[in-house]
PDB file of C-alpha atoms in Angstrom:
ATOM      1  CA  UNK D 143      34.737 -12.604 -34.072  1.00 43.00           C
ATOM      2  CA  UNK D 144      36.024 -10.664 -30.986  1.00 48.00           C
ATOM      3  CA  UNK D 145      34.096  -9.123 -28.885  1.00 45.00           C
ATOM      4  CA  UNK D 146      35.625  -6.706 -26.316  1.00 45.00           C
ATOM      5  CA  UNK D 147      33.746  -5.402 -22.768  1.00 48.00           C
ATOM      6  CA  UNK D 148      32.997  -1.617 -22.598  1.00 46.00           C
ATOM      7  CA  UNK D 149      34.905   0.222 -20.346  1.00 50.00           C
ATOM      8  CA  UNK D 150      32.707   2.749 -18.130  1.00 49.00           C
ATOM      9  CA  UNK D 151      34.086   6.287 -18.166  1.00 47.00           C
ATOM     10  CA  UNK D 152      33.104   7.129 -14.812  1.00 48.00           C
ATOM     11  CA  UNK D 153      33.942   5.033 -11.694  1.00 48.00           C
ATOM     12  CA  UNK D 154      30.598   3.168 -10.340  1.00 44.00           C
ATOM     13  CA  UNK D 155      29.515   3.056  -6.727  1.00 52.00           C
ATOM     14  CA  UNK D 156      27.101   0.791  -5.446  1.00 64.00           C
ATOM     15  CA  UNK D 157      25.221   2.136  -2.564  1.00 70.00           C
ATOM     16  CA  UNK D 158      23.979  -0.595   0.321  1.00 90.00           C
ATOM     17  CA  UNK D 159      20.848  -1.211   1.444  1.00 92.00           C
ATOM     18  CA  UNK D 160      19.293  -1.450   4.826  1.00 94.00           C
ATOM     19  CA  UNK D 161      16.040  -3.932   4.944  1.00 95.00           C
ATOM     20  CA  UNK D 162      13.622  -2.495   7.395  1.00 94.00           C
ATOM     21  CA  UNK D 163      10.018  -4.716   8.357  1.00 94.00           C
ATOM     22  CA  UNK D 164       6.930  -3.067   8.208  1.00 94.00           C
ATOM     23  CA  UNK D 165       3.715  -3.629  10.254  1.00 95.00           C
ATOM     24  CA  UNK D 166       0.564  -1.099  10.119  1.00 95.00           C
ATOM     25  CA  UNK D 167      -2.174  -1.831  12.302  1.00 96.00           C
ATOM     26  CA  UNK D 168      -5.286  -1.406   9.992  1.00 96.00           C
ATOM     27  CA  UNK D 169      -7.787   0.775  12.050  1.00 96.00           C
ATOM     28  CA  UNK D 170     -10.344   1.668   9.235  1.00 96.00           C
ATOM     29  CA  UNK D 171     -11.559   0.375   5.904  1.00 96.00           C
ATOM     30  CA  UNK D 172      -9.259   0.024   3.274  1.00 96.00           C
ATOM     31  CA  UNK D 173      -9.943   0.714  -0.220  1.00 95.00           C
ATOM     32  CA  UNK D 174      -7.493  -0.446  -2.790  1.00 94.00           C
ATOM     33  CA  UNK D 175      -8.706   0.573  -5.955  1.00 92.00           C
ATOM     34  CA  UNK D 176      -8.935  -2.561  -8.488  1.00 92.00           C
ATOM     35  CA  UNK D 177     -11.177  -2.613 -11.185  1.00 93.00           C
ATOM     36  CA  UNK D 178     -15.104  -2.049 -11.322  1.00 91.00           C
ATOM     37  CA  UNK D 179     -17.671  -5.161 -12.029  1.00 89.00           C
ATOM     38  CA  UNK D 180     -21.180  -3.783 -12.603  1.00 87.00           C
ATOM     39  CA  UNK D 181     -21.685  -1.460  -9.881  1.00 85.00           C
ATOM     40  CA  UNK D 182     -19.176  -3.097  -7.753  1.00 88.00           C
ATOM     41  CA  UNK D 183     -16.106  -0.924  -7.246  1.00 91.00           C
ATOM     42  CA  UNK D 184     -13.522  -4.081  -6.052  1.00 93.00           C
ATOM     43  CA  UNK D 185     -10.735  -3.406  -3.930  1.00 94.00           C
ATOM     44  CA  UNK D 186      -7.190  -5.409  -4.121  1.00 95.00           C
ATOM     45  CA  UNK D 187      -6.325  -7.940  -1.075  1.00 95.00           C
ATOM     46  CA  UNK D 188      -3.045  -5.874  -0.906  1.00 96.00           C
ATOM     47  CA  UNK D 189      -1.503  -2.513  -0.563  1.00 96.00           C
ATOM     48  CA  UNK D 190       0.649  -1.814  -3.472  1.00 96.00           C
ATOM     49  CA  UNK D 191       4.325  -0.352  -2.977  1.00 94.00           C
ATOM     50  CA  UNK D 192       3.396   2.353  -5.618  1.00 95.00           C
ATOM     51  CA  UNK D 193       0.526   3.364  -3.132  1.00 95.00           C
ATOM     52  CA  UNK D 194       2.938   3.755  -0.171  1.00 95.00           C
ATOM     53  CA  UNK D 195       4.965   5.402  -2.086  1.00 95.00           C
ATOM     54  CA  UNK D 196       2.563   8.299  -3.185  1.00 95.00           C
ATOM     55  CA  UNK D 197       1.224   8.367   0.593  1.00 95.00           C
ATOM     56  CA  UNK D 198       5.102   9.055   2.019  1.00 95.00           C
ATOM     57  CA  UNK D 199       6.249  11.486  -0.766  1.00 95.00           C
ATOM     58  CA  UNK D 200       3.074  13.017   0.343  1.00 95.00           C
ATOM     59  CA  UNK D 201       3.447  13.384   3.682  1.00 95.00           C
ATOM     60  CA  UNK D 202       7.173  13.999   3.287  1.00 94.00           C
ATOM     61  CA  UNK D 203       6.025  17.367   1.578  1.00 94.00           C
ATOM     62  CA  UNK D 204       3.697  18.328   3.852  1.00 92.00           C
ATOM     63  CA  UNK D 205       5.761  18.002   6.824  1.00 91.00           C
ATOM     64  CA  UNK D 206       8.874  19.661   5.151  1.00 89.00           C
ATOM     65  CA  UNK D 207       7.263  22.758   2.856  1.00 89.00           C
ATOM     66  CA  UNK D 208       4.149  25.159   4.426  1.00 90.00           C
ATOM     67  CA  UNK D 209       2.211  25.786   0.958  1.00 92.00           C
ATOM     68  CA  UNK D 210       4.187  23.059  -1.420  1.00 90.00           C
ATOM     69  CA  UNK D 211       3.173  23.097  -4.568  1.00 92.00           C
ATOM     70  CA  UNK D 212       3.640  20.340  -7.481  1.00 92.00           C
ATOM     71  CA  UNK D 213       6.621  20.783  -8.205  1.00 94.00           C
ATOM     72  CA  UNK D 214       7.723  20.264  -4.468  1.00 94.00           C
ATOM     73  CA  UNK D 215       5.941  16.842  -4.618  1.00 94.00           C
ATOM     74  CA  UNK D 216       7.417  15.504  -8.080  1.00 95.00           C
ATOM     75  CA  UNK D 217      10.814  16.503  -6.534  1.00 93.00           C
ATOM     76  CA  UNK D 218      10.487  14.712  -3.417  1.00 94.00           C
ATOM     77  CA  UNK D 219       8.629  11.869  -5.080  1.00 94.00           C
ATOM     78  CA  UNK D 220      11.787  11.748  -6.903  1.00 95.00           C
ATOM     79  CA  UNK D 221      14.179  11.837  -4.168  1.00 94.00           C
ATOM     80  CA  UNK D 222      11.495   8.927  -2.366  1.00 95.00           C
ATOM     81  CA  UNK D 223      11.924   6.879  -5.973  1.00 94.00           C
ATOM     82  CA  UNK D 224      16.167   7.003  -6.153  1.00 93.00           C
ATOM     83  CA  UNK D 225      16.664   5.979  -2.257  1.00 95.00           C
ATOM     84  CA  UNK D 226      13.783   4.089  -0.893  1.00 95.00           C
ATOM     85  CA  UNK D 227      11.535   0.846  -2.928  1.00 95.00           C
ATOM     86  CA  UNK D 228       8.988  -0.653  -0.874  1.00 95.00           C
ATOM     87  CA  UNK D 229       7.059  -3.757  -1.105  1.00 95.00           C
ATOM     88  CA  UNK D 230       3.552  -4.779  -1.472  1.00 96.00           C
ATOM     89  CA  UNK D 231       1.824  -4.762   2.160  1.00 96.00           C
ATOM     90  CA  UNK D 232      -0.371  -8.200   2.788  1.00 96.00           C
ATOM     91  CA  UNK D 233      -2.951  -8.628   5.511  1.00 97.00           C
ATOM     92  CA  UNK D 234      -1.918 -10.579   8.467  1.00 96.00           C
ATOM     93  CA  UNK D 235      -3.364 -11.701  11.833  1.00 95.00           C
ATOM     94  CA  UNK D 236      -0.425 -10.790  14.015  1.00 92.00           C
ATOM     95  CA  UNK D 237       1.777  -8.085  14.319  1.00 89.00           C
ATOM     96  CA  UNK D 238       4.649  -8.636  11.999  1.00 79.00           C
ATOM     97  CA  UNK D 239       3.359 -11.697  10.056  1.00 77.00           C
ATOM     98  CA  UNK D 240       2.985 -14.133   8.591  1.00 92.00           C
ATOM     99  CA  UNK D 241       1.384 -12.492   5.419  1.00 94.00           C
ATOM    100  CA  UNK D 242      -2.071 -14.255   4.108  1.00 93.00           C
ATOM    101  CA  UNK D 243      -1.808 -13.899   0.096  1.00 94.00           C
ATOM    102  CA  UNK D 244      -5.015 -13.563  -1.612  1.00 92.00           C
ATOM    103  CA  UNK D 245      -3.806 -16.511  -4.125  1.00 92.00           C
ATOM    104  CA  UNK D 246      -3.460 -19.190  -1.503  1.00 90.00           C
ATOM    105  CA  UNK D 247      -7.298 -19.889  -0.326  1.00 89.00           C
ATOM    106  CA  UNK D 248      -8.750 -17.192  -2.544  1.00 89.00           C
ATOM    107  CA  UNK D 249     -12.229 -18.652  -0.616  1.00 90.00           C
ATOM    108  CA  UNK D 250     -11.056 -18.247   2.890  1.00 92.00           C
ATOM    109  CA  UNK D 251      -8.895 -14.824   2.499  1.00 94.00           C
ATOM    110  CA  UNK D 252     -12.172 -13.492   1.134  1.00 94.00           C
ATOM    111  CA  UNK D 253     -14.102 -14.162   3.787  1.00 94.00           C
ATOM    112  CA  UNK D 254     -12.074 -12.920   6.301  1.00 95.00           C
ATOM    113  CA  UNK D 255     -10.522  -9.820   4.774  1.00 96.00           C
ATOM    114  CA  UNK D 256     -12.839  -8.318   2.292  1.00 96.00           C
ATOM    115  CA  UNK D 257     -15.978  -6.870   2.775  1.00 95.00           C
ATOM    116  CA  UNK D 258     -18.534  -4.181   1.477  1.00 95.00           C
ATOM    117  CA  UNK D 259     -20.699  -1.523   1.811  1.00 91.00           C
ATOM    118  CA  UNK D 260     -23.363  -0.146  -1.053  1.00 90.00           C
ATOM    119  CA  UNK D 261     -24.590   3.482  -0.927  1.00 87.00           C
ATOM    120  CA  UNK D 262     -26.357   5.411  -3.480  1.00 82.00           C
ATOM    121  CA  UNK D 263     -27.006   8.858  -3.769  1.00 78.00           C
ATOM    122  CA  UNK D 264     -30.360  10.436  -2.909  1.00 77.00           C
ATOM    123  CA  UNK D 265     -32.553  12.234  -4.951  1.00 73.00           C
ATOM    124  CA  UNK D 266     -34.467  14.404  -2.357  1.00 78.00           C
ATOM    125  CA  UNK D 267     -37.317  15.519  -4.999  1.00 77.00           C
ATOM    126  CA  UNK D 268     -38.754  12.073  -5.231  1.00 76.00           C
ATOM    127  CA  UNK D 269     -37.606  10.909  -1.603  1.00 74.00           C
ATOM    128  CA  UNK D 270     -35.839   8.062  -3.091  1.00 74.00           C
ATOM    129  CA  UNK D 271     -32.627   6.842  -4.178  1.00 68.00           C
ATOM    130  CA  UNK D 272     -31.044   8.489  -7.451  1.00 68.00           C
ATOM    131  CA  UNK D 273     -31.475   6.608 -10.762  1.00 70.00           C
ATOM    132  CA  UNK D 274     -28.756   4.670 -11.263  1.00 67.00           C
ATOM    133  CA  UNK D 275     -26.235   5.717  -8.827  1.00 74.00           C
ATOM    134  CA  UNK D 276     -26.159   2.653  -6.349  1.00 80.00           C
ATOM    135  CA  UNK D 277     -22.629   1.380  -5.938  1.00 84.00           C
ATOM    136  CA  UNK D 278     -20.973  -0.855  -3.770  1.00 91.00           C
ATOM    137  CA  UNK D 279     -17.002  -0.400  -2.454  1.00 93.00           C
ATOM    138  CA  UNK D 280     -15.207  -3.651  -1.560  1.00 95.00           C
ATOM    139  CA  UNK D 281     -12.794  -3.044   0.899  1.00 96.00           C
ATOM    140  CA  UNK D 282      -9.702  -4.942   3.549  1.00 97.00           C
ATOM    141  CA  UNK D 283     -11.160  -5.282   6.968  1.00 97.00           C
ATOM    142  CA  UNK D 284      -9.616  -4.068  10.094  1.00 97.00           C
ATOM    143  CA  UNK D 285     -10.784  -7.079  12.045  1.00 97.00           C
ATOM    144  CA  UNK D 286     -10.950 -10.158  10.201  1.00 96.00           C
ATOM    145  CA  UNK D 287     -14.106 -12.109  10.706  1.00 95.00           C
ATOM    146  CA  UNK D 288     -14.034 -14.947  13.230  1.00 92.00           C
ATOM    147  CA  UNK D 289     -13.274 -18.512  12.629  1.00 87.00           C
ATOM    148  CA  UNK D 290     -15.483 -20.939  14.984  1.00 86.00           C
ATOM    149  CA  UNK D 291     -15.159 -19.340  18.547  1.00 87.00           C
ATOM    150  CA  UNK D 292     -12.652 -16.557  17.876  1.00 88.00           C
ATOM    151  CA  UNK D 293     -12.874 -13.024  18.926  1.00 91.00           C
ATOM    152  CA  UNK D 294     -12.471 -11.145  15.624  1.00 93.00           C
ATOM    153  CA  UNK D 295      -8.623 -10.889  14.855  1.00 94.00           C
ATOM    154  CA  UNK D 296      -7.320  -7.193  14.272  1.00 96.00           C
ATOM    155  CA  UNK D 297      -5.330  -6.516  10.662  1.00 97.00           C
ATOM    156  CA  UNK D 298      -1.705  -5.584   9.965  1.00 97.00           C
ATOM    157  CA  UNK D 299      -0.086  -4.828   6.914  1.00 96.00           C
ATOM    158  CA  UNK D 300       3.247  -6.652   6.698  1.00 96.00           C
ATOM    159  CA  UNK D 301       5.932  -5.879   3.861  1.00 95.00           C
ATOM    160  CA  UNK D 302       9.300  -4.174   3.833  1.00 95.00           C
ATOM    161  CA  UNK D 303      11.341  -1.225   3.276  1.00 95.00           C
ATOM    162  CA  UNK D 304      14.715  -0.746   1.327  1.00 96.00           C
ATOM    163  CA  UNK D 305      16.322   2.077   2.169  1.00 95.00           C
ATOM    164  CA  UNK D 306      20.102   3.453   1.134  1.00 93.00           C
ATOM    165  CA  UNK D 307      22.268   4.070   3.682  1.00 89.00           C
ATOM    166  CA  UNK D 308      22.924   7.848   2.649  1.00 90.00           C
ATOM    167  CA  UNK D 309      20.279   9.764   1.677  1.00 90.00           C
ATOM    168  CA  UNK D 310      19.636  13.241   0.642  1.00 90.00           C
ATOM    169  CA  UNK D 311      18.200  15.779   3.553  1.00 86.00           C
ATOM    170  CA  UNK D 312      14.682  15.973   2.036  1.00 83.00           C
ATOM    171  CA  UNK D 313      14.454  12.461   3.078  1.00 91.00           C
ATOM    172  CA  UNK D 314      15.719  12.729   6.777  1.00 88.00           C
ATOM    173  CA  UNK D 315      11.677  12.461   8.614  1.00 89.00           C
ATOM    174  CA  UNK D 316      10.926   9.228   6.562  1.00 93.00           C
ATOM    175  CA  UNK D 317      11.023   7.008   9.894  1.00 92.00           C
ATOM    176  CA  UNK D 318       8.832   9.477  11.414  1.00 92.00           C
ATOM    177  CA  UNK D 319       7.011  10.016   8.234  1.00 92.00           C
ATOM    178  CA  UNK D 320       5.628   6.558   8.422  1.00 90.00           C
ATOM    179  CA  UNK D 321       4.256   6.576  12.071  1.00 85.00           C
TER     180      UNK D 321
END
């Protein structure tokens, strides 16, 4: 039996890459969205590169169009898809890393980068909380809680960025998009 390559019909480029680190100081709760346990809403120990994605088409679109509309966002979300792929973001305790994974000491990464906070909504009739609605939100710290004698650490967000080296004009503000 013989089996013979395709030929493409059109020549192929490959476009390069340029690696860029990331670091985001943390400077407010950070909600992840995971899954819900009871009435537990539980956050993931990391920033997903589909939700850094959404937050730079959007601010891409804001900063380039007054009064955007969706279809401004789904094409700039598809310009931000074709040129850049990011990462997940991890916690870490200094500027630019090393990342603490939430599968290495699930015990200890726990403690010192998730937390909570339960609210409920009142019902003002009674003077009491509403039936049913108590919930607690799970969140990434900003400061990670001491170990021994420490002064509470602050949070970064380490990953990376892969972006091509040419890119289209809609995607010319991305450095300053992520400031």
């Amino acid at each position: 039996m013989r089996v013979s390559r395709p030929r493409p019909s059109a020549k192929v480029t490959e476009m390069s890459w340029q690696i860029y680190p990331l670091t985001f100081r943390l400077v407010s709760p950070l909600h992840i969205g995971y899954r819900k346990v009871g009435n537990l809403q539980q956050t993931r120990g990391y920033v997903t590169g589909k939700a850094l994605w959404a937050a730079l088409t959007a601010r891409l679109t804001r900063d380039a169009i007054a009064g955007a509309t969706g279809a401004d966002y789904q094409r700039i979300g598809e310009q931000v898809n074709a040129h850049l792929r990011f990462s997940y973001l991890y916690p870490a305790l200094d500027a630019g890393g090393p990342a603490c994974y939430p599968w290495e000491d699930e015990t200890t990464f726990a403690y010192r980068f998730l937390d909570s906070y339960a609210s409920t909504a009142l019902d003002y009739g009674r003077q009491s909380g509403a039936e049913g609605l108590l919930h607690e939100v799970e969140y990434i710290r900003p400061r990670a809680r001491p170990l021994a004698d420490e002064e509470p650490p602050q949070v970064y967000l380490v990953g990376r960025l892969y972006v091509q080296e040419e890119l289209p004009a809609g995607l010319a503000g991305w450095k300053a998009a992520l400031c």
